[in-house]
């Protein structure tokens, strides 16, 4: 366990985390990691590549670089021949696949994690080792891009592409493509096709909501276009303000989906990260303070809380699980507010390519 005295100042945030509490949360994620580097939701549950990566990024914010590197090396070892990963592995066991769909945003997210780890460590050898995996993952994802710029959701177990696109997933991929381009720039391996793809995707997210399945009941579709860097400036402000009262429950956090009376830690932390990226650190801090009720005694965080019901007993933590990725999202949001350089660069857009908007798009 990282002792409290070794916890960096950027993980200490008034009303959210003390050094001792941050150390407990980091220890909880490390306890969930297998020796081979895999980070399942919790031991005995499944691993998915996106949440595995988010937990690894959180470890880097705490200086646990060796553990984070092992997480990325797990991905490299178990990447499919087509550049993908499966959607779920039981307890992170690569030979126990429980969902053989290959989801595009799950596959793309390795680029965000690898870029974050590189910025955290400056490890050129790591970047060299991971480049083939990042390259193959991006190529798998872009094979699912549609003529309108949006990215198809997944390939089914038999390889059939599902061309319907999810706004949240495509927004996450937008960030991943920019991180992949940043990696390519460091390696001096220009990828003009990726630039065109990222530009077309960003345009679709900003200007063509009709190209995505309607999942507007979900809070992630509300804030992810901003978090993924596709919607910025006044448009981002207007988007967040428009549905603030729909999704934010004062004192409790952010709904996962309306009208369900359920706030979740992951969505709350991601909204806080979004607000920070918009320059609204005060509102971000309030959201993180609001979810203190989700913190468990062991330093991990419950997934969510049901806050309404016919009986008082209906108001309860649900589901009764403490996931590594919920704790990871909390650490990443705190690290951003605390000014940790790698997290600021990844989610604030520093060193990521800009000006990718195509000259002319339908």
Coordinates of C-alpha atoms in Angstrom, one line a residue:
X1 CA 0.0 0.0 0.0
X2 CA 1.2 3.5 -0.9
X3 CA 1.7 5.1 2.5
X4 CA -0.2 8.4 3.1
X5 CA 3.1 10.4 3.3
X6 CA 3.9 9.3 -0.3
X7 CA 0.5 10.4 -1.7
X8 CA 1.1 13.3 -4.0
X9 CA -0.6 16.6 -3.2
X10 CA -2.7 16.4 -6.4
X11 CA -4.7 13.6 -4.8
X12 CA -5.6 15.6 -1.7
X13 CA -8.7 17.6 -2.2
X14 CA -10.6 19.3 0.6
X15 CA -14.0 17.7 1.3
X16 CA -13.2 14.8 -1.1
X17 CA -9.9 13.1 -0.2
X18 CA -7.3 13.3 2.6
X19 CA -3.9 11.7 2.0
X20 CA -5.0 8.8 4.1
X21 CA -8.2 8.3 2.2
X22 CA -6.4 8.6 -1.1
X23 CA -3.9 5.9 0.0
X24 CA -6.8 3.6 0.9
X25 CA -8.4 4.1 -2.5
X26 CA -5.2 3.4 -4.3
X27 CA -4.7 0.3 -2.2
X28 CA -8.2 -0.9 -3.0
X29 CA -7.5 -0.7 -6.8
X30 CA -4.1 -2.5 -6.3
X31 CA -5.9 -5.2 -4.3
X32 CA -8.2 -5.8 -7.2
X33 CA -5.4 -6.2 -9.7
X34 CA -4.3 -9.7 -10.6
X35 CA -0.6 -10.6 -10.7
X36 CA -0.7 -10.8 -14.5
X37 CA -1.8 -7.1 -14.6
X38 CA -5.5 -7.6 -15.3
X39 CA -7.9 -5.3 -13.3
X40 CA -11.4 -6.7 -13.2
X41 CA -14.3 -4.7 -11.8
X42 CA -13.6 -6.6 -8.6
X43 CA -12.2 -10.0 -8.0
X44 CA -14.6 -12.6 -9.2
X45 CA -16.4 -10.2 -11.6
X46 CA -15.4 -9.5 -15.2
X47 CA -12.8 -7.3 -16.8
X48 CA -13.7 -5.1 -19.7
X49 CA -10.9 -3.3 -21.6
X50 CA -12.3 0.2 -21.1
X51 CA -12.7 0.1 -17.3
X52 CA -9.4 -1.9 -17.0
X53 CA -7.7 1.1 -18.7
X54 CA -9.4 3.7 -16.5
X55 CA -8.2 1.9 -13.4
X56 CA -4.7 1.7 -14.8
X57 CA -4.7 5.5 -15.4
X58 CA -5.8 6.1 -11.8
X59 CA -2.8 4.0 -10.6
X60 CA -0.5 6.3 -12.7
X61 CA -1.9 9.4 -10.9
X62 CA -0.8 7.8 -7.6
X63 CA 2.7 7.0 -8.9
X64 CA 2.0 3.3 -9.1
X65 CA 3.6 3.2 -12.6
X66 CA 4.8 -0.4 -12.5
X67 CA 1.3 -1.7 -11.7
X68 CA -0.2 0.5 -14.5
X69 CA 2.4 -0.7 -17.0
X70 CA 1.5 -4.3 -16.1
X71 CA -2.1 -3.5 -16.9
X72 CA -1.2 -2.2 -20.4
X73 CA 1.1 -5.2 -21.0
X74 CA -1.9 -7.5 -20.2
X75 CA -3.8 -5.8 -23.1
X76 CA -0.8 -6.2 -25.4
X77 CA -0.5 -9.9 -24.6
X78 CA -4.1 -10.7 -25.1
X79 CA -5.0 -8.5 -28.1
X80 CA -6.9 -10.4 -30.8
X81 CA -5.3 -10.8 -34.2
X82 CA -7.7 -8.2 -35.7
X83 CA -6.5 -5.6 -33.1
X84 CA -9.5 -5.9 -30.8
X85 CA -10.3 -7.2 -27.4
X86 CA -13.5 -9.0 -26.3
X87 CA -16.0 -7.1 -24.3
X88 CA -15.6 -9.2 -21.1
X89 CA -13.3 -11.7 -19.5
X90 CA -14.2 -13.5 -16.2
X91 CA -12.0 -12.1 -13.4
X92 CA -9.5 -10.9 -16.0
X93 CA -8.7 -14.5 -17.2
X94 CA -7.9 -14.2 -20.8
X95 CA -9.0 -17.7 -21.6
X96 CA -12.4 -17.2 -19.9
X97 CA -14.2 -14.9 -22.3
X98 CA -17.8 -14.2 -21.2
X99 CA -18.8 -11.7 -23.9
X100 CA -17.3 -12.2 -27.4
X101 CA -18.6 -8.9 -28.9
X102 CA -15.8 -6.5 -29.8
X103 CA -16.9 -3.0 -28.9
X104 CA -15.3 -0.1 -30.7
X105 CA -14.9 2.3 -27.8
X106 CA -13.6 -0.5 -25.6
X107 CA -10.9 -1.2 -28.2
X108 CA -9.9 2.4 -28.8
X109 CA -9.4 3.4 -25.2
X110 CA -6.0 1.8 -25.0
X111 CA -4.6 4.9 -26.8
X112 CA -5.8 7.2 -24.0
X113 CA -4.2 5.0 -21.3
X114 CA -0.9 4.5 -23.2
X115 CA -0.6 8.3 -23.8
X116 CA -1.4 9.0 -20.2
X117 CA 1.2 6.5 -19.0
X118 CA 3.8 8.0 -21.3
X119 CA 3.1 11.5 -20.1
X120 CA 3.3 10.2 -16.5
X121 CA 6.6 8.4 -16.9
X122 CA 8.4 9.7 -20.1
X123 CA 9.1 6.0 -20.8
X124 CA 10.0 5.9 -24.5
X125 CA 10.6 2.1 -24.4
X126 CA 7.1 1.6 -23.1
X127 CA 5.7 3.7 -26.0
X128 CA 7.7 1.6 -28.4
X129 CA 6.4 -1.6 -27.0
X130 CA 2.8 -0.5 -27.0
X131 CA 2.7 1.2 -30.4
X132 CA 1.8 -2.0 -32.3
X133 CA -1.1 -2.6 -30.0
X134 CA -2.3 1.0 -30.3
X135 CA -1.9 1.0 -34.1
X136 CA -3.8 -2.3 -34.5
X137 CA -6.6 -1.2 -32.2
X138 CA -7.1 2.1 -34.1
X139 CA -7.2 0.3 -37.4
X140 CA -9.9 -2.1 -36.0
X141 CA -12.0 0.8 -34.8
X142 CA -11.7 2.9 -38.0
X143 CA -12.8 -0.1 -40.1
X144 CA -16.2 0.5 -38.3
X145 CA -16.4 4.2 -39.3
X146 CA -19.5 5.1 -41.3
X147 CA -19.7 7.5 -44.3
X148 CA -21.1 10.1 -41.9
X149 CA -18.1 10.0 -39.6
X150 CA -19.7 8.1 -36.7
X151 CA -18.2 4.9 -35.5
X152 CA -20.2 1.6 -35.6
X153 CA -20.8 0.2 -32.1
X154 CA -19.2 -3.2 -32.4
X155 CA -18.5 -6.4 -34.2
X156 CA -20.6 -9.4 -33.1
X157 CA -19.0 -12.7 -32.2
X158 CA -19.2 -13.9 -35.8
X159 CA -17.5 -10.8 -37.1
X160 CA -20.7 -9.1 -38.3
X161 CA -20.3 -5.3 -38.0
X162 CA -23.0 -3.4 -36.1
X163 CA -23.1 0.0 -37.9
X164 CA -25.4 1.7 -35.5
X165 CA -23.4 4.3 -33.6
X166 CA -23.5 5.3 -29.9
X167 CA -22.8 9.0 -29.1
X168 CA -21.0 8.2 -25.9
X169 CA -18.9 5.5 -27.5
X170 CA -18.0 7.7 -30.5
X171 CA -17.2 10.6 -28.2
X172 CA -14.8 8.4 -26.2
X173 CA -13.3 7.2 -29.5
X174 CA -12.8 10.9 -30.5
X175 CA -10.6 11.4 -27.5
X176 CA -8.8 8.1 -28.2
X177 CA -8.0 9.0 -31.8
X178 CA -6.5 12.3 -30.7
X179 CA -4.3 10.5 -28.1
X180 CA -3.3 8.0 -30.8
X181 CA -2.3 10.8 -33.1
X182 CA -0.3 12.4 -30.2
X183 CA 1.6 9.0 -29.8
X184 CA 2.2 8.9 -33.6
X185 CA 3.6 12.4 -33.5
X186 CA 6.1 11.5 -30.8
X187 CA 7.1 8.5 -32.8
X188 CA 7.3 10.7 -36.0
X189 CA 5.0 8.3 -37.8
X190 CA 2.4 10.6 -39.4
X191 CA -1.1 9.1 -39.7
X192 CA -3.1 11.4 -42.1
X193 CA -5.9 8.9 -42.4
X194 CA -6.4 9.0 -38.7
X195 CA -6.5 12.8 -38.8
X196 CA -9.2 12.7 -41.4
X197 CA -11.2 10.1 -39.5
X198 CA -11.0 12.1 -36.2
X199 CA -12.1 15.2 -38.0
X200 CA -15.1 13.5 -39.6
X201 CA -16.0 11.9 -36.3
X202 CA -15.8 15.2 -34.4
X203 CA -18.0 16.9 -37.0
X204 CA -20.6 14.2 -36.7
X205 CA -20.7 14.5 -32.9
X206 CA -21.0 18.3 -33.1
X207 CA -23.4 18.7 -36.0
X208 CA -25.3 15.5 -36.6
X209 CA -27.0 14.0 -33.6
X210 CA -29.3 12.1 -35.9
X211 CA -26.4 9.8 -36.9
X212 CA -26.4 8.3 -33.5
X213 CA -28.9 6.0 -31.7
X214 CA -31.1 8.1 -29.3
X215 CA -29.8 7.4 -25.8
X216 CA -30.5 10.8 -24.5
X217 CA -32.0 9.4 -21.3
X218 CA -28.5 8.5 -20.3
X219 CA -26.3 11.1 -18.7
X220 CA -23.2 9.9 -20.5
X221 CA -24.8 11.0 -23.8
X222 CA -25.2 14.5 -22.2
X223 CA -21.6 15.1 -21.1
X224 CA -19.4 12.8 -23.1
X225 CA -19.3 14.9 -26.3
X226 CA -17.7 17.5 -24.0
X227 CA -15.5 15.1 -22.1
X228 CA -14.2 13.6 -25.3
X229 CA -13.2 17.0 -26.6
X230 CA -15.5 17.2 -29.6
X231 CA -17.8 19.9 -28.2
X232 CA -16.0 22.9 -26.6
X233 CA -16.4 26.5 -25.7
X234 CA -19.8 28.1 -25.6
X235 CA -21.4 25.1 -27.2
X236 CA -20.1 22.9 -24.4
X237 CA -21.4 25.4 -21.8
X238 CA -24.8 25.5 -23.4
X239 CA -25.0 21.7 -23.6
X240 CA -24.2 21.2 -19.9
X241 CA -26.4 23.9 -18.7
X242 CA -29.4 22.7 -20.8
X243 CA -29.8 19.4 -19.0
X244 CA -28.2 20.2 -15.6
X245 CA -31.4 19.9 -13.7
X246 CA -32.4 16.7 -15.6
X247 CA -29.3 14.7 -14.5
X248 CA -27.8 16.4 -11.4
X249 CA -29.4 15.6 -8.0
X250 CA -28.1 18.2 -5.5
X251 CA -26.3 16.7 -2.6
X252 CA -26.2 13.2 -4.1
X253 CA -24.5 13.2 -7.5
X254 CA -25.5 12.4 -11.1
X255 CA -28.3 10.2 -12.4
X256 CA -27.2 7.4 -14.7
X257 CA -30.5 7.4 -16.6
X258 CA -33.7 9.4 -16.3
X259 CA -36.2 9.1 -14.8
X260 CA -34.6 6.4 -12.6
X261 CA -33.9 7.6 -9.0
X262 CA -30.3 6.3 -9.1
X263 CA -27.1 8.3 -8.9
X264 CA -23.8 6.7 -9.8
X265 CA -20.3 7.4 -8.8
X266 CA -18.7 6.8 -12.2
X267 CA -21.0 9.2 -14.0
X268 CA -20.6 11.8 -11.2
X269 CA -16.8 11.7 -11.4
X270 CA -16.8 11.9 -15.2
X271 CA -19.1 14.9 -15.1
X272 CA -16.7 16.5 -12.6
X273 CA -13.9 15.9 -15.0
X274 CA -16.0 17.4 -17.8
X275 CA -16.7 20.5 -15.7
X276 CA -13.0 20.9 -14.8
X277 CA -12.1 20.7 -18.6
X278 CA -14.6 23.5 -19.2
X279 CA -13.0 25.6 -16.5
X280 CA -15.7 25.1 -13.9
X281 CA -13.6 23.7 -11.1
X282 CA -16.0 25.0 -8.4
X283 CA -18.9 23.0 -9.8
X284 CA -16.7 20.0 -10.3
X285 CA -15.6 20.1 -6.7
X286 CA -19.2 20.3 -5.5
X287 CA -20.1 17.1 -7.5
X288 CA -17.2 15.2 -6.0
X289 CA -18.1 16.4 -2.5
X290 CA -21.7 15.3 -3.2
X291 CA -20.7 11.7 -3.7
X292 CA -18.9 11.3 -0.4
X293 CA -21.9 9.1 0.7
X294 CA -20.7 6.5 -1.8
X295 CA -17.4 6.0 -0.1
X296 CA -17.1 2.7 1.7
X297 CA -15.1 2.2 4.9
X298 CA -12.3 0.4 3.0
X299 CA -11.7 3.4 0.8
X300 CA -13.5 2.1 -2.3
X301 CA -16.7 3.5 -3.7
X302 CA -20.1 1.9 -4.2
X303 CA -21.4 1.9 -7.8
X304 CA -24.5 3.8 -7.0
X305 CA -27.4 4.8 -4.7
X306 CA -31.2 4.6 -5.1
X307 CA -32.6 7.7 -3.5
X308 CA -36.3 7.3 -3.8
X309 CA -38.8 4.6 -3.1
X310 CA -42.1 3.9 -1.4
X311 CA -40.4 2.8 1.8
X312 CA -37.3 4.1 3.5
X313 CA -35.8 0.7 3.0
X314 CA -36.0 1.3 -0.8
X315 CA -33.3 4.0 -0.5
X316 CA -30.1 2.1 -0.5
X317 CA -26.7 1.5 -2.1
X318 CA -27.2 -0.5 -5.3
X319 CA -25.8 -2.7 -6.6
X320 CA -23.7 -3.8 -3.6
X321 CA -20.4 -3.7 -5.4
X322 CA -17.3 -1.6 -5.2
X323 CA -15.7 -1.4 -8.6
X324 CA -12.1 -0.5 -9.4
X325 CA -13.2 1.8 -12.2
X326 CA -15.5 3.8 -9.9
X327 CA -12.6 4.4 -7.6
X328 CA -10.4 5.1 -10.6
X329 CA -12.8 7.7 -12.0
X330 CA -12.7 9.5 -8.6
X331 CA -8.9 9.5 -8.6
X332 CA -8.7 10.8 -12.1
X333 CA -11.1 13.7 -11.4
X334 CA -9.2 14.6 -8.2
X335 CA -5.9 14.5 -10.1
X336 CA -7.2 16.9 -12.7
X337 CA -8.5 19.3 -10.1
X338 CA -5.2 19.0 -8.3
X339 CA -3.2 19.9 -11.5
X340 CA -1.5 16.5 -12.1
X341 CA 0.3 17.1 -15.4
X342 CA -0.5 13.9 -17.3
X343 CA -4.2 13.9 -16.4
X344 CA -4.5 17.6 -17.2
X345 CA -2.8 17.0 -20.6
X346 CA -5.1 14.1 -21.5
X347 CA -8.4 15.6 -20.4
X348 CA -7.6 19.2 -20.9
X349 CA -6.4 18.7 -24.5
X350 CA -2.8 19.8 -24.0
X351 CA -0.5 18.2 -26.6
X352 CA -3.5 16.8 -28.4
X353 CA -4.1 17.7 -32.1
X354 CA -6.5 20.5 -32.9
X355 CA -7.9 21.9 -36.1
X356 CA -9.1 18.5 -37.4
X357 CA -12.5 19.9 -38.5
X358 CA -12.9 19.0 -42.2
X359 CA -13.1 21.9 -44.7
X360 CA -16.4 20.7 -46.0
X361 CA -18.7 18.1 -44.5
X362 CA -22.4 17.3 -45.2

